[in-house]
Short mmCIF file of C-alpha atoms in Angstrom, two decimals:
data_model
loop_
_atom_site.label_atom_id
_atom_site.label_comp_id
_atom_site.label_asym_id
_atom_site.label_seq_id
_atom_site.Cartn_x
_atom_site.Cartn_y
_atom_site.Cartn_z
CA MET K 1 48.78 47.98 -86.13
CA LYS K 2 45.28 46.87 -86.83
CA ALA K 3 46.11 43.37 -85.63
CA LYS K 4 47.55 44.71 -82.39
CA VAL K 5 44.43 46.80 -81.76
CA ASP K 6 42.23 43.75 -82.27
CA SER K 7 44.32 41.74 -79.79
CA LEU K 8 43.96 44.47 -77.18
CA GLU K 9 40.14 44.37 -77.51
CA GLU K 10 40.18 40.59 -76.93
CA THR K 11 42.29 41.09 -73.77
CA ASP K 12 39.68 43.47 -72.29
CA THR K 13 37.01 40.86 -72.93
CA TYR K 14 39.03 38.24 -71.05
CA ARG K 15 39.54 40.59 -68.16
CA ASN K 16 35.83 41.18 -67.81
CA GLU K 17 35.15 37.43 -67.82
CA ILE K 18 37.86 36.84 -65.21
CA LYS K 19 36.36 39.55 -63.00
CA VAL K 20 32.91 37.97 -63.24
CA LEU K 21 34.36 34.56 -62.38
CA LYS K 22 36.24 36.01 -59.41
CA ASP K 23 33.09 37.67 -58.04
CA ALA K 24 31.18 34.39 -58.37
CA PHE K 25 33.99 32.51 -56.62
CA ASP K 26 34.03 35.02 -53.72
CA GLU K 27 30.27 34.68 -53.35
CA MET K 28 30.54 30.86 -53.30
CA GLN K 29 33.34 31.02 -50.72
CA ALA K 30 31.26 33.28 -48.42
CA SER K 31 28.30 30.92 -48.80
CA MET K 32 30.49 27.92 -47.89
CA LYS K 33 31.73 29.68 -44.73
CA THR K 34 28.13 30.38 -43.69
CA LYS K 35 27.20 26.73 -44.27
CA GLU K 36 30.22 25.58 -42.22
CA LYS K 37 29.05 27.72 -39.31
CA ASP K 38 25.55 26.24 -39.58
CA ILE K 39 27.01 22.72 -39.59
CA GLU K 40 29.06 23.48 -36.45
CA THR K 41 25.94 24.82 -34.73
CA LEU K 42 23.96 21.71 -35.67
CA LYS K 43 26.76 19.47 -34.43
CA SER K 44 26.80 21.28 -31.07
CA THR K 45 23.00 20.91 -30.83
CA VAL K 46 23.20 17.17 -31.56
CA ASP K 47 25.89 16.70 -28.88
CA SER K 48 23.72 18.52 -26.34
CA MET K 49 20.72 16.35 -27.23
CA GLU K 50 22.79 13.17 -26.85
CA SER K 51 23.85 14.31 -23.37
CA ASP K 52 20.21 15.00 -22.41
CA VAL K 53 19.13 11.57 -23.67
CA TYR K 54 21.88 9.87 -21.66
CA THR K 55 20.77 11.71 -18.52
CA GLU K 56 17.14 10.67 -19.05
CA VAL K 57 18.18 7.04 -19.52
CA LYS K 58 20.09 7.10 -16.23
CA GLU K 59 17.03 8.54 -14.45
CA LEU K 60 14.85 5.78 -15.91
CA VAL K 61 17.30 3.12 -14.69
CA ASN K 62 17.19 4.61 -11.17
CA LEU K 63 13.40 4.66 -11.32
CA ARG K 64 13.33 0.97 -12.24
CA GLN K 65 15.63 0.10 -9.32
CA GLU K 66 13.39 1.96 -6.88
CA HIS K 67 10.38 0.13 -8.29
CA GLU K 68 12.10 -3.24 -7.73
CA LYS K 69 12.76 -2.33 -4.09
CA PHE K 70 9.15 -1.27 -3.64
CA LYS K 71 7.91 -4.53 -5.14
CA GLU K 72 10.06 -6.57 -2.75
CA ALA K 73 8.72 -4.61 0.22
CA ALA K 74 5.13 -5.12 -1.02
CA ASP K 75 5.71 -8.89 -1.30
CA THR K 76 7.02 -8.97 2.27
CA GLU K 77 3.98 -7.07 3.53
CA HIS K 78 1.70 -9.45 1.64
CA LEU K 79 3.22 -12.47 3.41
CA SER K 80 2.93 -10.70 6.77
CA LEU K 81 -0.75 -9.96 6.15
CA LYS K 82 -1.42 -13.60 5.28
CA ALA K 83 0.21 -14.72 8.54
CA LEU K 84 -1.87 -12.17 10.44
CA GLN K 85 -5.05 -13.43 8.79
CA GLU K 86 -4.30 -16.98 9.94
CA LYS K 87 -3.74 -15.77 13.50
CA VAL K 88 -7.02 -13.83 13.46
CA LEU K 89 -8.89 -16.93 12.26
CA ARG K 90 -7.43 -18.96 15.13
CA ALA K 91 -8.47 -16.23 17.57
CA GLU K 92 -12.01 -16.28 16.13
CA ASP K 93 -12.21 -20.03 16.65
CA SER K 94 -11.27 -19.57 20.29
CA ILE K 95 -13.83 -16.79 20.71
CA LYS K 96 -16.64 -18.85 19.15
CA GLN K 97 -16.26 -21.50 21.86
CA LEU K 98 -16.96 -19.04 24.68
CA PRO K 99 -20.75 -18.62 24.14
CA SER K 100 -21.26 -22.41 24.25
CA ASP K 101 -19.31 -22.60 27.51
CA ILE K 102 -21.44 -19.83 28.98
CA ASN K 103 -24.63 -21.62 27.90
CA LYS K 104 -23.41 -24.79 29.58
CA LEU K 105 -22.68 -22.76 32.68
CA GLY K 106 -26.24 -21.43 32.66
CA GLU K 107 -27.62 -24.96 32.31
CA ASP K 108 -25.49 -26.13 35.22
CA LEU K 109 -26.74 -23.19 37.24
CA LEU K 110 -30.34 -24.26 36.62
CA GLN K 111 -29.40 -27.80 37.64
CA VAL K 112 -27.84 -26.49 40.84
CA LYS K 113 -31.03 -24.56 41.61
CA ALA K 114 -33.08 -27.72 41.05
CA ASN K 115 -30.83 -29.67 43.40
CA LEU K 116 -31.03 -26.91 45.98
CA ASN K 117 -34.83 -27.26 46.11
CA LYS K 118 -34.33 -30.75 47.50
CA TRP K 119 -32.44 -29.37 50.44
CA GLU K 120 -34.88 -26.64 51.44
CA GLU K 121 -35.97 -28.60 54.53
CA ASN K 122 -32.45 -28.45 55.89
CA GLU K 123 -32.26 -25.38 58.15
CA LEU K 124 -28.55 -24.76 57.58
CA PHE K 125 -28.94 -25.15 53.89
CA ARG K 126 -32.03 -22.88 53.95
CA LYS K 127 -29.95 -20.10 55.44
CA ALA K 128 -27.25 -20.65 52.87
CA LEU K 129 -29.92 -20.69 50.17
CA GLU K 130 -31.31 -17.38 51.38
CA THR K 131 -27.84 -15.88 51.23
CA PHE K 132 -27.30 -17.34 47.81
CA GLY K 133 -30.69 -16.02 46.64
CA LYS K 134 -29.71 -12.51 47.61
CA ASN K 135 -26.59 -12.78 45.52
CA SER K 136 -28.09 -14.79 42.64
CA GLU K 137 -29.61 -11.76 40.93
CA GLY K 138 -26.29 -9.96 40.91
CA LEU K 139 -24.62 -13.17 39.82
CA GLU K 140 -26.95 -13.64 36.85
CA SER K 141 -26.66 -9.98 35.82
CA ARG K 142 -22.89 -10.25 35.91
CA LEU K 143 -23.00 -13.43 33.88
CA ARG K 144 -25.23 -11.70 31.32
CA HIS K 145 -22.81 -8.79 31.26
CA ILE K 146 -19.92 -11.19 30.65
CA GLU K 147 -21.85 -12.95 27.90
CA ASP K 148 -22.74 -9.63 26.24
CA SER K 149 -19.09 -8.53 26.43
CA LEU K 150 -17.93 -11.76 24.83
CA GLU K 151 -20.56 -11.51 22.08
CA SER K 152 -19.51 -7.91 21.41
CA LEU K 153 -15.90 -9.03 21.24
CA ASN K 154 -16.84 -11.79 18.81
CA SER K 155 -18.77 -9.33 16.62
CA VAL K 156 -15.91 -6.82 16.55
CA ALA K 157 -13.45 -9.59 15.74
CA ALA K 158 -15.66 -10.70 12.83
CA GLN K 159 -15.82 -7.13 11.51
CA ASN K 160 -12.06 -6.86 11.89
CA SER K 161 -11.64 -10.08 9.90
CA GLU K 162 -13.83 -8.72 7.08
CA THR K 163 -11.79 -5.51 7.04
CA LEU K 164 -8.60 -7.55 6.82
CA GLN K 165 -10.06 -9.52 3.91
CA SER K 166 -10.87 -6.26 2.12
CA PHE K 167 -7.39 -4.96 2.87
CA LEU K 168 -5.82 -8.12 1.41
CA SER K 169 -7.91 -7.85 -1.76
CA LYS K 170 -6.92 -4.21 -2.19
CA GLU K 171 -3.29 -5.16 -1.61
CA ALA K 172 -3.54 -7.78 -4.39
CA GLU K 173 -5.03 -5.18 -6.73
CA TYR K 174 -2.23 -2.82 -5.78
CA GLU K 175 0.31 -5.52 -6.63
CA ASN K 176 -1.26 -5.93 -10.08
CA LYS K 177 -0.94 -2.19 -10.63
CA LEU K 178 2.74 -2.43 -9.68
CA SER K 179 3.21 -5.23 -12.21
CA THR K 180 1.64 -3.03 -14.89
CA LEU K 181 3.96 -0.20 -13.90
CA GLU K 182 6.97 -2.53 -14.21
CA GLN K 183 5.95 -3.47 -17.76
CA SER K 184 5.50 0.21 -18.63
CA ILE K 185 8.95 1.08 -17.27
CA THR K 186 10.47 -1.78 -19.28
CA SER K 187 8.96 -0.32 -22.43
CA LEU K 188 10.61 3.03 -21.63
CA GLN K 189 13.95 1.58 -22.80
CA GLY K 190 12.82 2.12 -26.41
CA ILE K 191 12.67 5.90 -26.08
CA SER K 192 12.49 6.72 -29.79
CA GLY K 193 9.15 5.03 -30.41
CA MET K 194 7.41 4.85 -27.06
CA ASP K 195 4.06 6.32 -26.01
CA VAL K 196 4.73 8.31 -22.81
CA THR K 197 1.05 9.18 -22.41
CA SER K 198 0.18 5.53 -21.69
CA VAL K 199 2.84 5.39 -18.96
CA THR K 200 1.42 8.53 -17.36
CA ASP K 201 -2.08 7.01 -17.43
CA VAL K 202 -0.77 3.89 -15.70
CA LEU K 203 0.81 6.00 -12.97
CA LYS K 204 -2.42 7.95 -12.50
CA ASN K 205 -4.37 4.70 -12.12
CA LEU K 206 -1.76 3.49 -9.65
CA GLY K 207 -2.14 6.69 -7.65
CA GLU K 208 -5.93 6.22 -7.53
CA SER K 209 -5.49 2.63 -6.33
CA GLN K 210 -3.04 3.83 -3.72
CA THR K 211 -5.54 6.40 -2.43
CA SER K 212 -8.23 3.70 -2.19
CA LEU K 213 -5.80 1.43 -0.35
CA TYR K 214 -4.95 4.21 2.08
CA ASN K 215 -8.65 4.77 2.81
CA ASP K 216 -9.13 1.04 3.47
CA VAL K 217 -6.19 1.13 5.87
CA GLU K 218 -7.74 4.05 7.73
CA ASN K 219 -11.00 2.09 8.05
CA LEU K 220 -9.00 -0.85 9.39
CA ARG K 221 -7.39 1.39 11.98
CA ARG K 222 -10.79 2.65 13.11
CA SER K 223 -12.01 -0.95 13.40
CA ILE K 224 -8.94 -1.79 15.45
CA SER K 225 -9.71 1.06 17.84
CA ASP K 226 -13.16 -0.49 18.44
CA LEU K 227 -11.64 -3.84 19.45
CA PRO K 228 -11.84 -4.40 23.24
CA SER K 229 -8.48 -3.87 24.88
CA SER K 230 -6.66 -6.25 27.20
CA GLY K 231 -7.82 -4.07 30.12
CA ALA K 232 -11.45 -4.91 29.29
CA LEU K 233 -10.61 -8.60 29.31
CA GLN K 234 -8.91 -8.17 32.68
CA ASP K 235 -12.11 -6.58 34.00
CA VAL K 236 -14.06 -9.61 32.75
CA GLN K 237 -11.60 -11.93 34.46
CA LYS K 238 -11.87 -9.97 37.70
CA GLN K 239 -15.66 -10.29 37.58
CA ILE K 240 -15.37 -14.04 37.10
CA SER K 241 -12.88 -14.23 39.98
CA THR K 242 -15.35 -12.33 42.16
CA LEU K 243 -18.09 -14.78 41.19
CA LEU K 244 -15.78 -17.65 42.06
CA ASP K 245 -15.07 -16.11 45.47
CA GLN K 246 -18.80 -15.79 46.10
CA GLY K 247 -19.26 -19.38 44.97
CA ASN K 248 -16.65 -20.52 47.49
CA LEU K 249 -18.98 -19.36 50.28
CA GLN K 250 -21.37 -22.11 49.22
CA THR K 251 -18.78 -24.93 49.11
CA GLY K 252 -20.40 -26.57 52.17
CA GLN K 253 -22.56 -28.62 49.77
CA PRO K 254 -21.09 -31.17 47.37
CA HIS K 255 -23.56 -30.19 44.61
CA SER K 256 -21.79 -26.82 44.03
CA GLN K 257 -18.50 -28.43 43.00
CA GLY K 258 -19.50 -28.79 39.33
CA TYR K 259 -20.74 -25.22 39.37
CA LEU K 260 -17.32 -23.99 40.53
CA GLU K 261 -15.58 -26.11 37.92
CA LYS K 262 -17.62 -24.40 35.20
CA PHE K 263 -16.58 -21.02 36.54
CA SER K 264 -12.95 -22.14 36.44
CA SER K 265 -13.43 -23.30 32.85
CA VAL K 266 -14.83 -19.91 31.87
CA GLU K 267 -11.91 -18.20 33.58
CA GLY K 268 -9.49 -20.35 31.58
CA SER K 269 -11.32 -19.47 28.38
CA VAL K 270 -11.04 -15.78 29.20
CA ASP K 271 -7.30 -16.23 29.79
CA GLU K 272 -6.98 -17.83 26.36
CA LEU K 273 -9.04 -15.01 24.85
CA ARG K 274 -6.83 -12.39 26.47
CA SER K 275 -3.74 -14.15 25.11
CA SER K 276 -5.31 -14.23 21.63
CA VAL K 277 -6.21 -10.54 21.77
CA SER K 278 -2.68 -9.69 22.91
CA GLN K 279 -1.36 -11.55 19.90
CA VAL K 280 -3.82 -9.68 17.67
CA ASP K 281 -2.62 -6.37 19.16
CA ALA K 282 0.97 -7.29 18.29
CA ASP K 283 -0.08 -8.22 14.76
CA LEU K 284 -2.00 -4.98 14.38
CA LYS K 285 1.11 -3.04 15.39
CA MET K 286 2.89 -4.86 12.60
CA ILE K 287 0.11 -3.78 10.20
CA ARG K 288 0.52 -0.17 11.30
CA THR K 289 4.24 -0.41 10.54
CA ALA K 290 3.43 -1.88 7.13
CA VAL K 291 0.94 0.91 6.44
CA ASP K 292 3.51 3.55 7.34
CA SER K 293 5.93 1.85 4.96
CA LEU K 294 3.31 1.90 2.18
CA VAL K 295 2.68 5.60 2.79
CA SER K 296 6.41 6.35 2.48
CA TYR K 297 6.54 4.37 -0.75
CA SER K 298 3.51 6.28 -2.02
CA VAL K 299 5.54 9.48 -1.74
CA LYS K 300 8.25 7.86 -3.86
CA ILE K 301 5.66 6.84 -6.44
CA GLU K 302 4.39 10.41 -6.65
CA ASN K 303 7.96 11.61 -7.15
CA ASN K 304 8.45 8.99 -9.85
CA GLU K 305 5.26 10.17 -11.54
CA ASN K 306 6.58 13.73 -11.54
CA ASN K 307 9.88 12.46 -12.95
CA LEU K 308 8.03 10.68 -15.75
CA GLU K 309 6.11 13.86 -16.53
CA SER K 310 9.46 15.65 -16.78
CA VAL K 311 10.79 12.85 -19.00
CA LYS K 312 7.74 13.20 -21.24
CA SER K 313 8.29 16.94 -21.55
CA SER K 314 12.00 16.44 -22.27
CA ILE K 315 11.28 13.81 -24.92
CA ASP K 316 8.73 16.09 -26.58
CA ASP K 317 11.32 18.86 -26.66
CA LEU K 318 13.85 16.40 -28.04
CA ARG K 319 11.46 15.36 -30.79
CA ASN K 320 10.80 18.98 -31.71
CA ASP K 321 14.53 19.73 -31.81
CA LEU K 322 15.17 16.67 -33.96
CA GLU K 323 12.42 17.72 -36.36
CA ARG K 324 13.93 21.18 -36.65
CA LEU K 325 17.36 19.61 -37.13
CA PHE K 326 16.06 17.40 -39.94
CA VAL K 327 14.48 20.41 -41.62
CA LYS K 328 17.77 22.33 -41.46
CA VAL K 329 19.73 19.35 -42.81
CA GLU K 330 17.30 19.03 -45.71
CA LYS K 331 17.69 22.71 -46.48
CA ILE K 332 21.49 22.33 -46.44
CA HIS K 333 21.27 19.39 -48.84
CA GLU K 334 19.04 21.41 -51.14
CA LYS K 335 21.50 24.30 -51.14
CA VAL K 336 24.45 21.98 -51.82
#
C-alpha cells in the first residue's frame, strides 16, 4: 500500500508538469499566430510599395520622352534662327548701300546746278531754271527726309540684329540647360541611390533661364514693332516717283539725264529694300511662331517640375516606409 501511495504522488507531479508545458505551448502558438499576421501585413505593404515604384518609373519614362521631343523642337528652332540671322545680314548689306547712293545723288545734283549756271543766258533755260529753283527747296527737303528715313531704317535694323544675336546666345544657353536636364533624368533610373534635390535644383535653374529667354523674346518683339513697315517704304517710293515726275519737266536739257538716272537708281534700291523688309517680316512671323512654341513647352517643363517634386515626395515616403519595414523585420528576427 505504501508503494501505491508513493506512485500516486509521482503521478500528480507529472500532471502538474504536463499542465505547465501545455500552457507554455498555447502561449507560443498564440505568439506564432500574431507573428504570422504581422508577416502578412508586411508582405501586403511591400507589394503596395512595389506597385508605387513601378508607377513612378513609368512616369519618369514618359517625362524623358517629352524631354526628347522638346529637344528636337529646340534644335529645329535653332536652325531656323540661324537662317533668319543670315537673311537679316543680307538685308543690312543692302541697306548700307543706300546712303552712298544718296550721297552720289547729292553730288550729281550739285554738278547739275553748276552746269545750269552756264545756261543762265538762255532765256528759255532761265525760265526753266526759275521753275526748277522754286521746286528745288522742296526737292532737297524731300531728299533729306528720304535720307533720314533710310538712316533710321538702317539703325533699327542694326538694333534688331543685336537683339537677334542676344536671342541666339540665350537660346544656346537654354539648350545647355536642356542637356543638363537630360543627364539628370538619366540618373533618375537609379532610384534607390539618387539625389532628387539636385534634379529639382536643375529644374529651377532651367525655369529661371526660361524666364530670361521669354523676356528677351518680348524685347525682340518690341524691337520688331519699331521696324518701319512696308507701307513706310511705299511712301518713300511714292516720294521718289514724285521727284522723278518733277524731274521729267526739266528733260528739255540733256544735262538732266544723269540726274534722272540717279533717281531711277534710288528707286530701284528702295524696291530692293522693300523686298528685303518683306522677307524680314516673314522671318519675324516665323520667330513669333517659334516663341509661341517655346512658351507651350515651358508649360510642359513646369508640369514636369511639379511631377518631379511629387516623385521626390513619393520616394521620401517610400524610404520612410522601407526604414519602418526594416525595423519591424529586425524586431521579428529578434523575437524568433
